[in-house]
């Protein structure tokens, strides 16, 4: 007589459990075998590196412009006309920025890079003199020495890097090719994705087995809402912070207002850590200008950051992807260590995707627990969170 499976075995999946474990073991063995033959993956790594940049930029552009296209379509303008008009306007803005604004920013950035080591040196001398004969003198001297060595080598490192790039034709071709690939192909892909996004997502849905389509749509919808809201929000927040900082710096007569504001806007993409990174050079430049300029710079900085925290970010981000600040910092620390700058910029969206998947599987686990162990008390089941 065949022994009846226990309730625990049924909860885990019954006979399907054995099949799943065997499949996982075989999959692990295959992965281990491929890890010993890693050269087989070189073509896939090359392909991934080639397409990852354009695809990431495409998704950012799609999430940024899709709400505009949807709004225009809802107001009676054909989607293809809306997309074409939007791209014509964007191309015009890019041309204006390159012709009029880029030379000014380039001049300021080069001037700041060449002058920054002197600013750091003067700041170190000022702080050393301020804390002379204090308990912090020795530790401060060590820290300032490291900072001075780093700043003195900044210009030479940048110069060496640029000269090395210019020496080899292969490096130049590689750099130009990768840049053209990203800047040239991403807008093209974005254009067709904005124009035919419904057809694209409908086609992808048809590839999924019918049994899993409902769950796949729920997962994709939640990911789309959270990741899209974050990417779109962070870009808009960064632009707003950069513009407000530039306006404030121009009003107070801050040196290098353009380059420092650009740095502030770019680093604002990284939550919490970004503003601190941008504050350090602004602090040093303002301190070397005058003590009054330092006070005015700090005042502008506080006003911009408070405006961001209480007005800009809540209005742009809304209630999507509410993550506790401690969680954000921990995610950035882990992802930054694992994936470098890419992890710092896209760590939160990756966390959002993982969170959606965990919520989905925990929801399935609760449903299965209630089915087999409900007499001991049931989990409260809710709809899939978006």
Short mmCIF file of C-alpha atoms in Angstrom, two decimals:
data_model
loop_
_atom_site.label_atom_id
_atom_site.label_comp_id
_atom_site.label_asym_id
_atom_site.label_seq_id
_atom_site.Cartn_x
_atom_site.Cartn_y
_atom_site.Cartn_z
CA UNK A 1 0.00 0.00 0.00
CA UNK A 2 1.43 3.35 -1.04
CA UNK A 3 2.14 5.66 1.86
CA UNK A 4 0.10 8.85 1.79
CA UNK A 5 2.22 12.02 1.72
CA UNK A 6 2.16 14.10 4.89
CA UNK A 7 0.55 17.50 5.00
CA UNK A 8 4.01 19.11 5.19
CA UNK A 9 5.06 17.36 1.97
CA UNK A 10 1.82 18.48 0.32
CA UNK A 11 2.46 22.03 1.54
CA UNK A 12 5.90 21.98 -0.04
CA UNK A 13 4.48 20.67 -3.30
CA UNK A 14 4.12 16.89 -2.99
CA UNK A 15 5.78 14.92 -5.72
CA UNK A 16 6.48 18.17 -7.51
CA UNK A 17 8.92 18.93 -4.68
CA UNK A 18 11.16 16.00 -5.65
CA UNK A 19 11.06 17.06 -9.30
CA UNK A 20 11.89 20.66 -8.33
CA UNK A 21 14.82 19.63 -6.12
CA UNK A 22 16.24 17.38 -8.83
CA UNK A 23 15.83 20.16 -11.40
CA UNK A 24 17.60 22.65 -9.10
CA UNK A 25 20.45 20.21 -8.47
CA UNK A 26 20.86 19.62 -12.21
CA UNK A 27 20.74 23.36 -12.86
CA UNK A 28 23.39 23.92 -10.18
CA UNK A 29 25.58 21.24 -11.76
CA UNK A 30 25.23 22.86 -15.18
CA UNK A 31 26.11 26.29 -13.78
CA UNK A 32 29.14 24.83 -11.99
CA UNK A 33 30.24 23.17 -15.21
CA UNK A 34 29.91 26.42 -17.13
CA UNK A 35 31.83 28.25 -14.38
CA UNK A 36 34.74 25.95 -15.13
CA UNK A 37 34.42 26.89 -18.81
CA UNK A 38 33.94 30.61 -18.31
CA UNK A 39 35.39 31.43 -21.73
CA UNK A 40 32.09 30.19 -23.20
CA UNK A 41 30.37 33.21 -21.63
CA UNK A 42 32.72 35.81 -23.11
CA UNK A 43 30.50 36.44 -26.18
CA UNK A 44 27.45 36.89 -23.92
CA UNK A 45 29.36 39.29 -21.65
CA UNK A 46 30.40 41.32 -24.70
CA UNK A 47 26.83 41.43 -25.98
CA UNK A 48 25.51 42.43 -22.55
CA UNK A 49 28.04 45.25 -22.23
CA UNK A 50 27.12 46.48 -25.70
CA UNK A 51 23.35 46.60 -25.14
CA UNK A 52 23.12 47.38 -21.41
CA UNK A 53 23.97 51.08 -21.78
CA UNK A 54 21.42 51.85 -24.53
CA UNK A 55 18.73 49.77 -22.81
CA UNK A 56 19.19 51.51 -19.45
CA UNK A 57 19.09 54.95 -21.06
CA UNK A 58 16.05 53.85 -23.11
CA UNK A 59 14.13 52.85 -19.99
CA UNK A 60 14.97 56.15 -18.27
CA UNK A 61 13.83 58.15 -21.34
CA UNK A 62 10.70 56.01 -21.72
CA UNK A 63 9.59 56.48 -18.13
CA UNK A 64 10.40 60.19 -18.35
CA UNK A 65 8.46 60.96 -21.54
CA UNK A 66 5.70 58.34 -21.60
CA UNK A 67 3.38 60.29 -19.22
CA UNK A 68 3.62 63.29 -21.57
CA UNK A 69 2.77 61.18 -24.62
CA UNK A 70 -0.13 59.49 -22.79
CA UNK A 71 -1.51 62.90 -21.78
CA UNK A 72 -1.28 64.24 -25.35
CA UNK A 73 -2.93 61.10 -26.70
CA UNK A 74 -5.74 61.42 -24.17
CA UNK A 75 -6.33 64.98 -25.43
CA UNK A 76 -6.84 63.86 -29.03
CA UNK A 77 -3.33 64.07 -30.51
CA UNK A 78 -2.19 60.94 -32.33
CA UNK A 79 0.58 59.10 -30.56
CA UNK A 80 3.00 59.08 -33.50
CA UNK A 81 2.57 62.85 -33.97
CA UNK A 82 3.13 63.46 -30.24
CA UNK A 83 6.30 61.36 -30.20
CA UNK A 84 7.67 63.03 -33.34
CA UNK A 85 6.95 66.54 -32.01
CA UNK A 86 8.54 65.71 -28.67
CA UNK A 87 11.72 64.44 -30.30
CA UNK A 88 11.95 67.50 -32.58
CA UNK A 89 11.73 69.76 -29.51
CA UNK A 90 14.31 67.67 -27.62
CA UNK A 91 16.75 67.73 -30.56
CA UNK A 92 16.38 71.52 -30.74
CA UNK A 93 17.06 71.88 -27.00
CA UNK A 94 20.12 69.62 -27.24
CA UNK A 95 21.52 71.66 -30.14
CA UNK A 96 20.99 74.92 -28.22
CA UNK A 97 22.63 73.43 -25.11
CA UNK A 98 25.64 72.16 -27.06
CA UNK A 99 26.16 75.40 -28.99
CA UNK A 100 25.46 77.99 -26.27
CA UNK A 101 25.80 76.39 -22.83
CA UNK A 102 28.39 73.64 -23.30
CA UNK A 103 31.41 75.96 -23.95
CA UNK A 104 30.65 77.99 -20.82
CA UNK A 105 30.32 74.90 -18.62
CA UNK A 106 33.42 73.33 -20.15
CA UNK A 107 35.48 76.45 -19.43
CA UNK A 108 34.26 76.57 -15.80
CA UNK A 109 34.87 72.86 -15.22
CA UNK A 110 38.45 73.01 -16.57
CA UNK A 111 39.16 76.11 -14.51
CA UNK A 112 37.73 74.52 -11.36
CA UNK A 113 39.71 71.30 -11.86
CA UNK A 114 42.98 73.22 -12.29
CA UNK A 115 42.32 75.56 -9.34
CA UNK A 116 40.80 73.03 -6.93
CA UNK A 117 44.12 71.67 -5.55
CA UNK A 118 45.11 75.22 -4.54
CA UNK A 119 41.75 75.70 -2.82
CA UNK A 120 42.23 72.43 -0.93
CA UNK A 121 45.77 73.41 0.09
CA UNK A 122 44.59 76.76 1.46
CA UNK A 123 41.68 75.08 3.28
CA UNK A 124 44.05 72.57 4.87
CA UNK A 125 46.36 75.32 6.10
CA UNK A 126 43.43 77.27 7.51
CA UNK A 127 41.97 74.26 9.35
CA UNK A 128 45.40 73.17 10.60
CA UNK A 129 46.04 76.61 12.02
CA UNK A 130 42.56 76.67 13.58
CA UNK A 131 43.08 73.34 15.39
CA UNK A 132 46.73 73.91 16.24
CA UNK A 133 47.71 72.66 19.74
CA UNK A 134 44.33 70.93 20.16
CA UNK A 135 43.59 67.25 20.91
CA UNK A 136 42.54 66.82 17.27
CA UNK A 137 45.81 68.13 15.82
CA UNK A 138 47.48 64.79 15.06
CA UNK A 139 44.45 63.04 13.53
CA UNK A 140 43.58 66.20 11.57
CA UNK A 141 47.09 66.41 10.16
CA UNK A 142 46.92 62.83 8.91
CA UNK A 143 43.52 63.36 7.31
CA UNK A 144 44.55 66.62 5.68
CA UNK A 145 47.73 65.08 4.33
CA UNK A 146 45.75 62.36 2.59
CA UNK A 147 43.29 64.92 1.23
CA UNK A 148 46.13 67.11 -0.03
CA UNK A 149 47.85 64.19 -1.78
CA UNK A 150 44.55 63.26 -3.45
CA UNK A 151 43.81 66.81 -4.61
CA UNK A 152 47.35 67.40 -5.89
CA UNK A 153 47.12 64.29 -8.03
CA UNK A 154 43.63 65.10 -9.33
CA UNK A 155 44.71 67.32 -12.20
CA UNK A 156 47.61 65.08 -13.19
CA UNK A 157 45.40 61.99 -13.13
CA UNK A 158 42.82 63.63 -15.35
CA UNK A 159 45.54 64.87 -17.70
CA UNK A 160 47.22 61.46 -17.84
CA UNK A 161 43.89 59.76 -18.47
CA UNK A 162 43.02 62.09 -21.34
CA UNK A 163 46.49 61.81 -22.86
CA UNK A 164 46.40 58.01 -22.66
CA UNK A 165 43.03 58.01 -24.35
CA UNK A 166 44.31 60.27 -27.11
CA UNK A 167 47.49 58.21 -27.65
CA UNK A 168 45.84 55.03 -28.85
CA UNK A 169 43.63 55.05 -31.91
CA UNK A 170 41.91 51.91 -30.66
CA UNK A 171 40.95 53.63 -27.40
CA UNK A 172 39.62 56.64 -29.28
CA UNK A 173 37.60 54.43 -31.62
CA UNK A 174 36.30 52.38 -28.69
CA UNK A 175 35.29 55.45 -26.71
CA UNK A 176 33.64 57.12 -29.69
CA UNK A 177 31.87 53.89 -30.67
CA UNK A 178 30.45 53.23 -27.19
CA UNK A 179 29.34 56.84 -26.81
CA UNK A 180 27.70 56.92 -30.24
CA UNK A 181 26.10 53.55 -29.54
CA UNK A 182 24.46 54.81 -26.37
CA UNK A 183 23.58 58.35 -27.45
CA UNK A 184 22.63 57.33 -30.98
CA UNK A 185 20.65 54.13 -30.47
CA UNK A 186 18.85 54.85 -27.18
CA UNK A 187 16.72 57.72 -28.61
CA UNK A 188 15.85 55.59 -31.65
CA UNK A 189 14.73 52.67 -29.48
CA UNK A 190 12.86 55.09 -27.22
CA UNK A 191 11.05 56.59 -30.22
CA UNK A 192 9.66 53.24 -31.37
CA UNK A 193 8.96 52.10 -27.81
CA UNK A 194 6.94 55.25 -27.11
CA UNK A 195 5.11 54.89 -30.43
CA UNK A 196 4.32 51.16 -30.20
CA UNK A 197 4.57 50.37 -26.48
CA UNK A 198 1.13 48.73 -26.36
CA UNK A 199 1.97 46.42 -29.28
CA UNK A 200 5.31 45.56 -27.69
CA UNK A 201 3.87 44.69 -24.27
CA UNK A 202 0.98 42.79 -25.90
CA UNK A 203 3.48 40.71 -27.88
CA UNK A 204 5.54 39.97 -24.74
CA UNK A 205 2.36 38.95 -22.89
CA UNK A 206 1.49 36.46 -25.64
CA UNK A 207 4.87 34.75 -25.13
CA UNK A 208 3.98 33.98 -21.49
CA UNK A 209 2.00 30.75 -20.89
CA UNK A 210 -1.70 31.60 -20.29
CA UNK A 211 -1.62 30.07 -16.82
CA UNK A 212 0.95 32.62 -15.62
CA UNK A 213 -0.23 35.72 -17.51
CA UNK A 214 -2.37 37.12 -14.70
CA UNK A 215 0.46 36.92 -12.15
CA UNK A 216 2.99 38.18 -14.71
CA UNK A 217 0.81 41.22 -15.45
CA UNK A 218 0.44 41.94 -11.72
CA UNK A 219 4.19 41.69 -11.12
CA UNK A 220 5.06 43.73 -14.22
CA UNK A 221 2.46 46.37 -13.33
CA UNK A 222 3.84 46.78 -9.82
CA UNK A 223 7.44 46.92 -11.07
CA UNK A 224 6.46 49.39 -13.77
CA UNK A 225 4.73 51.67 -11.27
CA UNK A 226 7.50 51.69 -8.69
CA UNK A 227 10.58 51.67 -10.92
CA UNK A 228 9.04 54.11 -13.39
CA UNK A 229 8.03 56.50 -10.64
CA UNK A 230 11.51 56.38 -9.13
CA UNK A 231 13.49 56.85 -12.36
CA UNK A 232 11.23 59.63 -13.61
CA UNK A 233 11.15 61.25 -10.19
CA UNK A 234 14.91 61.15 -9.61
CA UNK A 235 15.66 62.71 -12.99
CA UNK A 236 13.15 65.52 -12.43
CA UNK A 237 14.34 66.07 -8.85
CA UNK A 238 17.98 66.22 -10.01
CA UNK A 239 17.12 68.79 -12.70
CA UNK A 240 15.14 70.88 -10.20
CA UNK A 241 17.92 70.79 -7.59
CA UNK A 242 20.55 71.71 -10.19
CA UNK A 243 18.50 74.67 -11.47
CA UNK A 244 17.64 75.94 -7.98
CA UNK A 245 21.26 75.63 -6.86
CA UNK A 246 22.43 77.50 -9.97
CA UNK A 247 19.88 80.27 -9.39
CA UNK A 248 20.93 80.62 -5.75
CA UNK A 249 24.64 80.59 -6.56
CA UNK A 250 24.19 83.24 -9.27
CA UNK A 251 22.25 85.47 -6.87
CA UNK A 252 24.98 85.34 -4.20
CA UNK A 253 27.80 85.60 -6.77
CA UNK A 254 29.28 82.17 -6.06
CA UNK A 255 32.44 81.37 -8.07
CA UNK A 256 32.07 78.50 -10.55
CA UNK A 257 28.27 78.59 -10.14
CA UNK A 258 27.66 76.65 -13.36
CA UNK A 259 30.03 73.74 -12.78
CA UNK A 260 29.16 73.40 -9.07
CA UNK A 261 25.43 73.46 -9.86
CA UNK A 262 25.93 70.84 -12.58
CA UNK A 263 27.80 68.65 -10.08
CA UNK A 264 24.99 69.14 -7.54
CA UNK A 265 22.33 68.16 -10.07
CA UNK A 266 24.20 65.08 -11.29
CA UNK A 267 25.04 63.75 -7.82
CA UNK A 268 21.45 64.39 -6.65
CA UNK A 269 20.55 61.20 -8.55
CA UNK A 270 22.15 59.33 -5.63
CA UNK A 271 19.81 59.78 -2.61
CA UNK A 272 21.29 61.21 0.62
CA UNK A 273 24.90 60.51 -0.41
CA UNK A 274 24.86 62.68 -3.55
CA UNK A 275 24.22 66.06 -1.86
CA UNK A 276 27.04 65.40 0.60
CA UNK A 277 29.45 64.65 -2.27
CA UNK A 278 28.55 67.91 -4.04
CA UNK A 279 28.66 69.97 -0.84
CA UNK A 280 32.39 69.37 -0.21
CA UNK A 281 33.78 71.21 -3.29
CA UNK A 282 31.16 73.96 -2.90
CA UNK A 283 32.21 74.40 0.74
CA UNK A 284 35.90 74.63 -0.14
CA UNK A 285 35.36 77.11 -3.00
CA UNK A 286 33.09 79.32 -0.86
CA UNK A 287 35.49 79.21 2.11
CA UNK A 288 38.40 80.29 -0.08
CA UNK A 289 36.34 83.12 -1.53
CA UNK A 290 35.37 84.67 1.81
CA UNK A 291 33.72 83.78 5.10
CA UNK A 292 30.66 85.78 4.05
CA UNK A 293 30.40 83.74 0.84
CA UNK A 294 30.60 80.54 2.91
CA UNK A 295 27.64 81.69 5.02
CA UNK A 296 25.62 82.63 1.92
CA UNK A 297 26.49 79.34 0.19
CA UNK A 298 25.38 77.33 3.23
CA UNK A 299 22.16 79.32 3.38
CA UNK A 300 21.42 78.62 -0.30
CA UNK A 301 22.27 74.95 0.23
CA UNK A 302 19.91 74.61 3.21
CA UNK A 303 17.07 76.37 1.35
CA UNK A 304 17.48 74.13 -1.74
CA UNK A 305 17.67 70.91 0.28
CA UNK A 306 14.67 71.88 2.44
CA UNK A 307 12.70 72.79 -0.69
CA UNK A 308 13.61 69.42 -2.15
CA UNK A 309 12.64 67.48 0.97
CA UNK A 310 9.36 69.27 1.65
CA UNK A 311 8.14 70.43 -1.77
CA UNK A 312 9.91 69.02 -4.85
CA UNK A 313 10.42 65.38 -3.94
CA UNK A 314 6.95 64.77 -2.41
CA UNK A 315 5.29 66.44 -5.43
CA UNK A 316 7.36 64.54 -8.01
CA UNK A 317 7.72 61.14 -6.35
CA UNK A 318 4.22 60.99 -4.87
CA UNK A 319 3.55 57.98 -2.68
CA UNK A 320 5.28 55.43 -4.91
CA UNK A 321 8.33 53.54 -3.68
CA UNK A 322 8.16 54.73 -0.09
CA UNK A 323 11.41 53.42 1.37
CA UNK A 324 12.74 54.21 4.82
CA UNK A 325 15.91 56.38 4.74
CA UNK A 326 17.88 53.74 6.67
CA UNK A 327 16.90 51.13 4.06
CA UNK A 328 18.00 53.46 1.25
CA UNK A 329 21.40 54.05 2.86
CA UNK A 330 21.94 50.32 3.46
CA UNK A 331 20.91 49.49 -0.12
CA UNK A 332 23.29 52.12 -1.50
CA UNK A 333 26.16 50.86 0.64
CA UNK A 334 25.65 47.25 -0.49
CA UNK A 335 24.94 48.00 -4.16
CA UNK A 336 27.76 50.54 -4.33
CA UNK A 337 30.21 47.94 -3.04
CA UNK A 338 28.90 45.25 -5.42
CA UNK A 339 28.35 47.29 -8.58
CA UNK A 340 30.19 50.58 -8.13
CA UNK A 341 28.65 53.75 -9.57
CA UNK A 342 26.01 51.75 -11.41
CA UNK A 343 24.86 50.32 -8.08
CA UNK A 344 24.68 53.76 -6.48
CA UNK A 345 22.51 55.12 -9.29
CA UNK A 346 20.29 52.09 -9.93
CA UNK A 347 20.47 50.37 -6.54
CA UNK A 348 17.04 51.61 -5.43
CA UNK A 349 15.22 50.48 -8.63
CA UNK A 350 16.91 47.08 -8.31
CA UNK A 351 15.78 46.96 -4.68
CA UNK A 352 12.23 47.84 -5.82
CA UNK A 353 12.21 44.94 -8.31
CA UNK A 354 13.46 42.49 -5.66
CA UNK A 355 10.90 43.84 -3.19
CA UNK A 356 8.03 43.29 -5.65
CA UNK A 357 9.14 39.70 -6.27
CA UNK A 358 9.48 39.01 -2.54
CA UNK A 359 6.00 40.43 -1.88
CA UNK A 360 4.56 38.26 -4.64
CA UNK A 361 6.15 35.03 -3.40
CA UNK A 362 5.25 35.79 0.23
CA UNK A 363 1.65 36.35 -0.89
CA UNK A 364 1.68 32.93 -2.56
CA UNK A 365 3.22 31.40 0.57
CA UNK A 366 0.46 32.88 2.76
CA UNK A 367 -2.22 31.52 0.44
CA UNK A 368 -0.65 28.05 0.50
CA UNK A 369 -0.24 28.13 4.29
CA UNK A 370 -3.92 29.05 4.75
CA UNK A 371 -4.86 26.14 2.51
CA UNK A 372 -2.97 23.47 4.47
CA UNK A 373 -2.67 24.94 7.98
CA UNK A 374 -5.60 27.34 8.13
CA UNK A 375 -7.20 25.62 11.11
CA UNK A 376 -4.38 26.97 13.34
CA UNK A 377 -5.01 30.54 12.26
CA UNK A 378 -4.91 32.19 8.87
CA UNK A 379 -2.73 34.86 7.34
CA UNK A 380 -4.59 37.93 6.20
CA UNK A 381 -4.54 37.76 2.39
CA UNK A 382 -4.53 40.98 0.42
CA UNK A 383 -4.40 41.90 -3.24
CA UNK A 384 -0.99 42.15 -4.83
CA UNK A 385 0.59 45.43 -3.72
CA UNK A 386 1.42 48.04 -6.32
#
